[in-house]
Amino acid sequence: MTPPTKEDLKKELDSFFPSGTALPPNASFSEAAVPTAIDTSSDEEDDDTTVSTASSSSSSVIFTSSNKKPELVWREERGKSVLVQKFFKPKSTKKLLKRPIKMEEVAKHNKRTDAWVVIESRCYDITSYVDNHPGGWLPLENMAGKDCTDAFANYHPASVYRTILPSYYIGDVVDTLDDEPFTREHREIRQELLRRGLFETNEYYYYLKISWLVAAFAASLYLTLYPDSKTVHYFGAAMMAVFWQQLAFVGHDVGHNAISHEKAKDTTIGLMLGNSFGGISLGWWKHSHNVHHIVCNSVEHDPDIQHMPIFAVTDEIFDTDALRKAGTYDEEHKGFWTTYHQKWISPDVVSTFLVSYQHLLFYPVMAVARFNLYVQGWIFAFTAWKQDSWYAKRFQKIEFASLFVFLSWMTALVSTLPSEERLNWLLISHGLAGLLHVQICISHFTMDTYHGHAYNDISDEWFTMQCVTTMNVDCPRWLDWFHGGLQFQIEHHLFPRLPRHNLREARALVKPFCDKWKVRYHEPSFLECNVELVEGLRDVAAKCRKGGLGAVGGFENTQIYEGLQAEG
């Protein structure tokens, strides 16, 4: 079928609007975004939407049955760009407050047991939904009392605005940032990406990736099993490291539902491939990573920068004056409460010593960090019901099975080697795979950190915070395979469901915007990133050594002492 022209689309749209009315500016069309019809109905929700259809491969126009002209906006549904009605009214008005709401009032409802959020100047009381959230309750608790317009748009498909949000709507908010020029302009970047159909996954890109993974895994098995040579066996270990690094990039993509854009399908793919062949729990990773993206580089809330007692990415982790100023320091526990790990973090003799030399320990620790992730995965598998009941109900059995598959084949493979080679094979494969952990750490370790929660006003709204807490890696296109999308961490944090192969196009829009509005956009080379990271760790280590051990209260206040006494 011949794709429709702009004129065909306008005629199609005219049938939905009164004669003589004009489309809103955000409903403009480009040749790269010719709409098409797709099924946007949820597996769990009835679809009461009328769909305007045209034949193409990337976009769709959706309206509700109404005589009133709806306000339209581009959103994403299963990787397709859809032009949809912006706001859907609730079927019942019983919950409506029937008065203007201000952000000051919203901010008071900032708990798991009392959670309001703002989306596109509409307020929703989601308290009863928090524990049923597919992404876990922690992201919602961290966004409670905030304007989460951008976070919501970037983590949810279009259908959620229609099938879930309306029943929680309680009124309009009159003092959001929606009309700020900065806000309007950066949101237009997402609209343009959608108009171009860039959220659609190129399946052939992943066919090539899977082929490459199969080749790397097969090469590792062959070199490890068949040649009667220690050197060749160790080359097999090196190939396994390459396989794990590249597999993790695909796992990262499915973890963000950026391949099929369907949560159940991408999660199943991730479990079957990532868990079974990589040994790292997708459930554990998603549980942690969902929170990280929402509160990136928050001292108290982001698990990705909470690595005590070994690493402290900022001196404010143990700076009592800074913690007191932020209002998060507890005199009794001599530290702060981490909402992710649900425990107190405070410097003791052991952590003070390790952090004092963290710049020297960083690369050796990265070489064995993968073993810790195996442990974390099994812990999550056993405690999933407590940490994320929605996930556990659907995937806990697959978690166990897939992790057991990895443990089985890895044990069998290593056992075929001569006994004197086994430990070396494990250290080589895991040590070289540690490069992945370095690539992850450089994205955030040296960037801005902050206390508490962001998204309070124009100075720390969504777009700005993703940029100042994240860095890119400057590299040529031919090296994109090596970095696996992590070289575009700024764009990824801004648009996490955008397929990896389109992040470079997003960069072409984001970087000029940052230049125009004087927003920090940091993009050093890979070598420069590592230099910055080591220097940053060294500076924090120096401050830790300068503080001495007297400030942490001696051995009886240490985590080791508490462990020996069965405390804590």
XYZ file of C-alpha atoms in Angstrom:
568
model
C 0.000 0.000 0.000
C 1.241 3.484 -0.873
C 2.084 5.528 2.266
C -0.226 8.488 2.774
C 0.900 12.027 2.082
C 0.575 14.978 4.475
C -2.543 16.048 2.604
C -4.108 12.598 3.076
C -3.420 12.772 6.795
C -4.883 16.242 7.139
C -8.037 15.102 5.381
C -8.191 12.131 7.743
C -7.802 14.409 10.750
C -10.379 16.880 9.457
C -13.030 14.247 9.964
C -12.360 14.376 13.719
C -12.547 18.161 14.098
C -15.195 20.799 13.407
C -14.877 22.545 10.096
C -12.333 25.347 10.080
C -10.494 24.368 13.258
C -6.729 24.065 13.165
C -4.547 21.363 14.617
C -2.508 22.303 17.680
C 1.204 23.008 17.054
C 2.287 19.712 18.618
C 0.224 17.819 16.067
C 2.290 18.974 13.113
C 3.576 16.334 10.726
C 6.891 15.595 9.123
C 7.570 13.171 6.292
C 9.551 11.036 8.783
C 6.535 10.605 11.012
C 3.696 9.444 8.788
C 1.125 7.870 11.119
C -0.113 4.329 11.075
C -2.593 2.374 13.157
C -1.428 0.012 15.880
C -3.238 -1.813 18.650
C -2.582 0.161 21.820
C -4.892 -1.801 24.039
C -3.356 -3.157 27.211
C -3.384 -6.839 28.050
C -5.232 -5.946 31.249
C -7.368 -2.971 30.156
C -10.279 -2.511 27.776
C -9.527 -0.324 24.790
C -12.203 2.353 24.411
C -10.222 4.385 21.936
C -11.093 5.223 18.354
C -8.042 4.943 16.104
C -7.364 6.920 12.970
C -5.424 4.719 10.595
C -2.971 5.118 7.775
C -0.355 2.753 6.426
C 3.294 3.206 7.422
C 5.751 1.787 9.935
C 6.221 4.221 12.764
C 3.286 6.268 14.021
C -0.392 6.420 14.833
C -3.169 8.901 15.548
C -5.570 8.096 18.378
C -8.661 9.923 19.614
C -11.469 9.228 21.996
C -15.012 9.344 20.735
C -16.026 12.942 21.456
C -17.414 15.951 19.649
C -14.974 18.236 21.419
C -11.596 18.872 19.864
C -8.955 17.111 22.023
C -5.487 18.458 22.730
C -2.982 16.146 21.062
C 0.540 15.075 21.941
C 3.020 12.520 20.622
C 3.675 9.535 22.862
C 5.220 6.081 22.499
C 3.360 2.778 22.516
C 5.252 -0.489 21.998
C 7.980 1.394 20.182
C 5.593 3.160 17.825
C 4.960 6.903 17.802
C 1.312 7.671 18.446
C -0.467 11.035 18.311
C -2.900 10.810 21.179
C -5.317 12.781 23.250
C -3.259 14.444 25.994
C -5.637 14.094 28.929
C -8.314 11.532 29.705
C -10.988 12.454 32.235
C -11.990 10.022 34.986
C -15.317 8.238 34.698
C -16.253 9.429 38.183
C -15.808 12.869 39.744
C -16.078 11.718 43.363
C -12.328 12.020 44.016
C -11.976 15.505 42.542
C -10.993 18.216 45.009
C -12.815 20.816 42.886
C -10.324 23.553 43.750
C -6.956 24.696 42.418
C -3.974 22.768 43.764
C -0.497 24.230 44.315
C 2.845 22.423 44.313
C 3.329 23.421 47.946
C 0.347 21.254 48.858
C 1.459 18.421 46.589
C 4.888 18.392 48.250
C 3.316 17.434 51.580
C 2.076 14.136 50.135
C 5.525 12.598 49.710
C 5.343 9.202 51.383
C 4.680 5.634 50.367
C 1.487 5.783 52.397
C 0.446 9.203 51.096
C 1.620 9.818 47.536
C 0.541 12.546 45.148
C 2.269 13.158 41.838
C 1.848 15.790 39.135
C 1.775 14.934 35.440
C 1.267 17.681 32.870
C -0.268 20.014 35.489
C -2.732 17.326 36.628
C -2.551 15.939 40.151
C -2.981 12.231 40.879
C -3.356 10.570 44.278
C -1.608 7.252 43.630
C -1.356 6.107 47.255
C -3.440 2.991 46.678
C -1.381 2.077 43.597
C 2.152 2.394 44.993
C 2.551 -1.223 46.117
C 1.107 -2.522 42.836
C 3.469 -0.556 40.616
C 5.220 -2.865 38.090
C 8.456 -0.926 38.535
C 8.450 -1.391 42.301
C 7.287 0.937 45.064
C 10.611 2.733 45.584
C 10.510 4.840 42.381
C 7.027 6.075 43.299
C 8.010 6.847 46.867
C 10.949 8.859 45.544
C 8.715 10.812 43.159
C 5.856 11.343 45.606
C 5.108 15.022 46.122
C 6.876 15.948 42.889
C 6.121 16.960 39.319
C 7.048 13.770 37.475
C 5.785 14.764 34.018
C 9.063 13.956 32.264
C 9.894 10.869 34.287
C 6.426 9.461 33.657
C 6.544 10.155 29.917
C 9.921 8.486 29.580
C 9.054 5.296 31.458
C 5.475 4.586 30.424
C 3.647 3.812 27.173
C 0.804 5.961 25.877
C -1.889 3.511 26.977
C -1.143 4.088 30.683
C -2.374 7.682 30.359
C -5.728 6.298 29.242
C -6.130 3.056 31.186
C -4.595 3.795 34.604
C -4.131 7.501 35.322
C -7.755 8.750 35.042
C -8.997 6.841 38.088
C -6.407 8.572 40.302
C -6.976 12.126 39.041
C -7.960 14.601 41.788
C -7.522 18.041 40.193
C -5.357 20.555 38.331
C -2.158 22.175 39.601
C -1.820 25.877 38.872
C 1.892 26.566 39.441
C 3.897 23.910 37.594
C 6.840 24.502 35.270
C 4.898 23.482 32.162
C 4.765 27.029 30.780
C 8.443 27.806 31.367
C 10.254 28.366 28.037
C 13.061 26.019 29.098
C 10.608 23.259 29.953
C 8.562 23.647 26.785
C 11.659 23.599 24.601
C 13.347 20.544 26.098
C 10.071 18.607 25.936
C 9.900 19.466 22.259
C 13.057 17.353 21.787
C 11.121 14.262 22.846
C 8.246 15.287 20.613
C 10.621 15.566 17.671
C 12.148 12.152 18.372
C 8.643 10.717 18.361
C 7.681 12.541 15.174
C 10.703 10.975 13.506
C 9.713 7.508 14.734
C 13.026 7.039 16.543
C 11.544 5.012 19.393
C 10.971 2.168 16.968
C 13.504 -0.654 17.250
C 15.414 -1.810 14.198
C 15.053 -5.581 14.533
C 17.950 -6.275 12.193
C 20.258 -4.362 14.529
C 19.506 -6.884 17.263
C 19.676 -9.844 14.910
C 23.281 -8.808 14.290
C 23.901 -8.339 18.007
C 22.563 -11.813 18.809
C 24.693 -13.297 16.032
C 27.749 -11.580 17.461
C 26.945 -12.889 20.940
C 26.521 -16.445 19.674
C 29.868 -16.229 17.881
C 31.669 -14.867 20.959
C 30.144 -17.508 23.255
C 30.903 -20.336 20.823
C 34.500 -19.119 20.418
C 34.959 -19.044 24.179
C 33.601 -22.568 24.580
C 35.768 -23.929 21.770
C 38.974 -22.300 23.015
C 38.280 -23.459 26.567
C 37.249 -27.040 25.803
C 39.132 -28.377 22.842
C 42.737 -27.200 22.386
C 45.188 -28.835 24.773
C 46.923 -25.569 25.595
C 46.886 -23.446 28.721
C 47.425 -20.290 26.692
C 44.528 -21.056 24.381
C 42.312 -21.848 27.378
C 43.080 -18.402 28.765
C 42.162 -16.879 25.410
C 38.854 -18.678 25.859
C 38.489 -16.923 29.211
C 39.150 -13.589 27.502
C 36.466 -14.324 24.925
C 34.039 -15.115 27.715
C 34.750 -11.660 29.131
C 33.951 -10.130 25.747
C 30.728 -12.133 25.608
C 29.665 -11.006 29.085
C 30.391 -7.359 28.344
C 28.409 -7.377 25.111
C 25.610 -9.447 26.657
C 25.248 -6.877 29.422
C 24.571 -4.153 26.853
C 21.696 -6.159 25.377
C 20.522 -6.903 28.919
C 20.523 -3.179 29.619
C 18.364 -2.628 26.540
C 15.773 -5.245 27.489
C 15.809 -4.021 31.079
C 14.528 -0.696 29.791
C 11.999 -2.398 27.493
C 13.861 -0.775 24.604
C 13.781 -3.782 22.249
C 10.202 -5.073 21.974
C 8.871 -2.247 24.205
C 6.640 -4.796 25.928
C 7.509 -5.347 29.576
C 6.630 -9.038 29.809
C 8.369 -9.943 26.562
C 11.554 -7.954 27.224
C 11.757 -9.213 30.805
C 11.425 -12.817 29.667
C 14.116 -12.310 27.030
C 16.381 -10.756 29.639
C 15.874 -13.608 32.076
C 16.402 -16.339 29.511
C 19.493 -14.750 27.980
C 20.969 -12.483 30.630
C 20.440 -14.636 33.709
C 21.127 -17.966 32.019
C 24.294 -16.895 30.228
C 25.491 -13.940 32.295
C 24.581 -15.053 35.793
C 23.463 -11.581 36.916
C 19.852 -11.305 38.028
C 17.736 -9.106 35.785
C 15.217 -8.719 38.590
C 17.870 -7.436 40.998
C 19.227 -5.086 38.331
C 15.801 -3.667 37.455
C 14.926 -3.206 41.113
C 18.088 -1.157 41.636
C 18.237 0.541 38.248
C 14.673 1.835 38.286
C 15.492 3.755 41.445
C 18.861 4.952 40.126
C 17.289 6.627 37.109
C 14.755 8.503 39.228
C 17.200 9.795 41.870
C 20.479 9.754 39.943
C 23.400 10.701 42.231
C 21.307 11.451 45.306
C 23.522 10.701 48.298
C 20.671 9.257 50.351
C 18.625 7.539 47.648
C 20.688 6.390 44.630
C 22.012 2.819 45.113
C 24.479 3.260 42.241
C 26.643 5.645 44.261
C 26.218 3.913 47.631
C 29.243 1.636 47.805
C 30.364 1.989 51.380
C 32.417 0.644 53.019
C 34.702 0.468 49.958
C 33.970 3.572 47.868
C 32.668 7.065 48.559
C 32.074 9.040 45.376
C 31.686 12.253 47.376
C 33.039 13.384 50.725
C 29.500 14.400 51.721
C 28.806 10.734 52.438
C 30.922 11.074 55.587
C 30.969 14.865 55.987
C 28.831 15.342 59.093
C 28.535 19.095 58.582
C 27.179 18.645 55.045
C 24.775 15.941 56.186
C 23.558 18.081 59.074
C 23.022 20.995 56.719
C 20.986 18.732 54.445
C 18.972 17.537 57.425
C 19.793 13.864 56.830
C 22.380 13.259 59.556
C 21.378 11.146 62.542
C 23.363 11.814 65.708
C 22.652 8.406 67.213
C 23.760 6.397 64.179
C 26.421 8.912 63.094
C 25.318 8.717 59.484
C 22.337 8.816 57.112
C 19.550 6.437 56.180
C 19.644 4.918 52.697
C 16.099 4.442 51.446
C 17.152 1.801 48.913
C 19.174 -0.464 51.191
C 16.953 0.385 54.169
C 19.845 0.768 56.593
C 22.122 3.368 58.152
C 25.325 4.305 56.345
C 28.030 5.675 58.602
C 31.827 5.714 58.409
C 33.650 3.335 60.727
C 37.251 2.213 61.136
C 37.102 -0.246 58.246
C 35.274 1.993 55.765
C 37.448 4.981 56.655
C 40.576 2.949 55.932
C 39.245 1.549 52.628
C 37.885 4.874 51.383
C 41.213 6.506 52.255
C 42.830 4.381 49.545
C 39.876 3.908 47.215
C 41.683 5.399 44.208
C 44.215 2.554 44.467
C 41.575 -0.090 45.102
C 39.183 0.907 42.314
C 40.489 -1.176 39.392
C 41.346 -4.275 41.479
C 37.842 -4.218 42.972
C 36.286 -3.828 39.512
C 38.157 -6.962 38.437
C 36.276 -9.096 40.981
C 33.054 -7.086 41.235
C 31.136 -9.590 39.117
C 31.330 -12.215 41.871
C 29.481 -9.815 44.182
C 26.752 -9.360 41.577
C 26.183 -13.119 41.503
C 25.603 -13.023 45.242
C 23.267 -10.026 44.974
C 21.259 -11.854 42.328
C 20.690 -14.913 44.489
C 19.795 -12.752 47.480
C 17.191 -10.990 45.353
C 15.822 -14.282 44.047
C 15.199 -15.453 47.617
C 13.820 -12.123 48.854
C 11.963 -10.898 45.752
C 8.567 -11.005 47.449
C 9.786 -8.567 50.062
C 11.593 -6.269 47.635
C 9.246 -6.289 44.630
C 6.103 -8.385 44.986
C 4.771 -7.468 41.518
C 7.928 -8.864 39.924
C 8.117 -11.878 42.214
C 4.554 -12.942 41.425
C 5.351 -13.124 37.722
C 9.038 -13.952 37.398
C 10.544 -15.374 40.599
C 10.453 -18.982 39.371
C 12.165 -18.012 36.124
C 14.746 -16.066 38.149
C 15.673 -19.171 40.115
C 15.679 -21.459 37.088
C 17.783 -19.184 34.895
C 20.342 -18.443 37.619
C 20.639 -22.185 38.243
C 21.222 -22.752 34.516
C 24.148 -20.321 34.627
C 25.614 -21.884 37.752
C 25.339 -25.354 36.178
C 27.021 -24.683 32.866
C 29.691 -22.459 34.380
C 30.599 -25.132 36.933
C 30.653 -27.806 34.243
C 32.825 -25.700 31.935
C 35.419 -24.806 34.554
C 35.553 -28.410 35.807
C 36.796 -29.581 32.390
C 39.995 -27.588 32.861
C 43.061 -28.945 34.638
C 42.814 -28.084 38.330
C 45.782 -25.696 38.187
C 44.066 -23.614 35.460
C 40.600 -23.203 36.963
C 41.213 -20.273 39.277
C 43.247 -18.429 36.636
C 40.485 -18.959 34.053
C 37.917 -17.498 36.433
C 40.118 -14.537 37.348
C 40.929 -13.736 33.699
C 37.328 -13.980 32.489
C 35.908 -12.009 35.391
C 38.795 -9.564 35.587
C 38.535 -8.545 31.936
C 34.749 -8.422 32.209
C 35.357 -5.861 34.939
C 35.838 -3.367 32.132
C 32.047 -3.202 32.030
C 31.921 -2.030 35.637
C 34.451 0.682 34.840
C 32.296 1.825 31.932
C 29.288 2.040 34.234
C 31.086 3.905 37.020
C 32.590 6.627 34.832
C 29.076 7.689 33.817
C 28.243 9.146 37.229
C 31.035 8.916 39.814
C 32.598 12.308 39.066
C 29.396 14.194 38.304
C 27.308 16.368 40.636
C 25.759 14.777 43.705
C 23.032 16.204 45.904
C 21.108 15.485 49.089
C 17.502 14.402 49.287
C 15.271 14.696 46.232
C 15.515 16.896 43.172
C 12.696 18.255 40.969
C 11.819 21.130 43.287
C 11.939 24.100 40.891
C 13.389 25.222 37.559
C 16.955 24.956 38.891
C 16.777 21.188 39.438
C 14.007 20.040 37.111
C 14.200 16.755 35.184
C 16.255 17.665 32.115
C 18.859 19.650 34.022
C 19.405 16.967 36.631
C 19.966 14.233 34.057
C 22.666 16.352 32.438
C 24.551 17.483 35.534
C 24.616 14.027 37.154
C 25.642 12.115 34.020
C 28.466 12.223 31.488
C 28.891 10.933 27.956
C 31.993 9.392 26.416
C 33.300 11.049 23.269
C 33.950 8.304 20.721
C 33.692 7.786 16.957
C 30.740 5.887 15.514
C 32.875 2.835 14.745
C 33.499 2.379 18.480
C 29.822 2.444 19.453
C 29.852 -1.364 19.714
C 32.541 -1.186 22.427
C 30.583 1.190 24.656
C 27.191 -0.413 24.049
C 25.193 2.799 24.389
C 26.887 3.854 27.637
C 28.743 6.515 25.648
C 25.400 8.341 25.381
C 24.395 8.169 29.021
C 22.990 11.713 29.003
C 20.590 10.913 26.174
C 19.823 7.522 27.705
C 18.883 9.099 31.033
C 16.726 11.631 29.238
C 15.026 9.049 27.003
C 15.564 5.577 28.565
C 13.156 3.749 26.226
C 14.891 5.084 23.131
C 16.628 2.194 21.297
C 20.390 2.230 21.594
C 20.958 2.578 17.859
C 19.108 5.929 17.849
C 20.895 7.581 20.778
C 23.403 9.305 18.500
C 20.534 11.028 16.684
C 19.139 12.161 20.026
C 22.547 13.614 20.887
C 22.328 15.813 17.782
C 19.271 17.470 19.364
C 20.278 17.464 23.027
C 23.769 18.927 22.788
C 22.779 22.126 20.884
C 19.930 22.638 23.348
C 22.360 22.403 26.272
C 24.696 24.876 24.565
C 21.839 27.307 24.053
C 20.576 27.165 27.646
C 24.032 26.869 29.276
C 23.292 23.433 30.746
C 26.399 21.386 31.466
C 27.009 18.723 28.816
C 30.148 16.775 29.733
C 31.651 14.487 27.098
C 35.340 13.626 27.619
C 37.173 10.776 25.924
C 37.263 7.327 27.516
C 40.809 7.925 28.762
C 39.876 11.334 30.163
C 36.853 9.791 31.893
C 39.105 7.335 33.699
C 41.549 10.063 34.687
C 38.707 12.155 36.082
C 37.337 9.181 37.985
C 40.651 8.278 39.630
C 41.361 11.916 40.490
C 37.887 12.284 41.987
C 38.298 9.161 44.114
C 41.760 10.350 45.183
C 40.420 13.754 46.268
C 37.700 12.149 48.387
C 40.250 9.705 49.812
C 42.484 12.590 50.838
C 39.603 14.271 52.672
C 38.780 11.007 54.404
C 42.373 10.547 55.564
C 42.492 14.138 56.774
C 39.382 13.588 58.901
C 41.103 10.738 60.738
C 39.451 7.967 62.726
C 38.606 10.064 65.759
C 35.485 11.434 64.097
C 33.884 8.005 63.692
C 33.785 6.958 67.313
C 36.247 4.077 67.516
C 35.859 0.341 67.136
C 32.666 -0.045 69.171
C 30.801 2.049 66.598
C 32.005 0.072 63.605
C 29.950 -2.211 61.386
C 32.358 -5.065 62.145
C 31.744 -4.689 65.887
C 27.975 -4.668 65.330
C 28.274 -7.817 63.251
C 30.313 -9.616 65.911
C 27.738 -8.648 68.536
C 24.821 -9.619 66.242
C 23.757 -5.977 66.184
C 22.609 -3.757 63.308
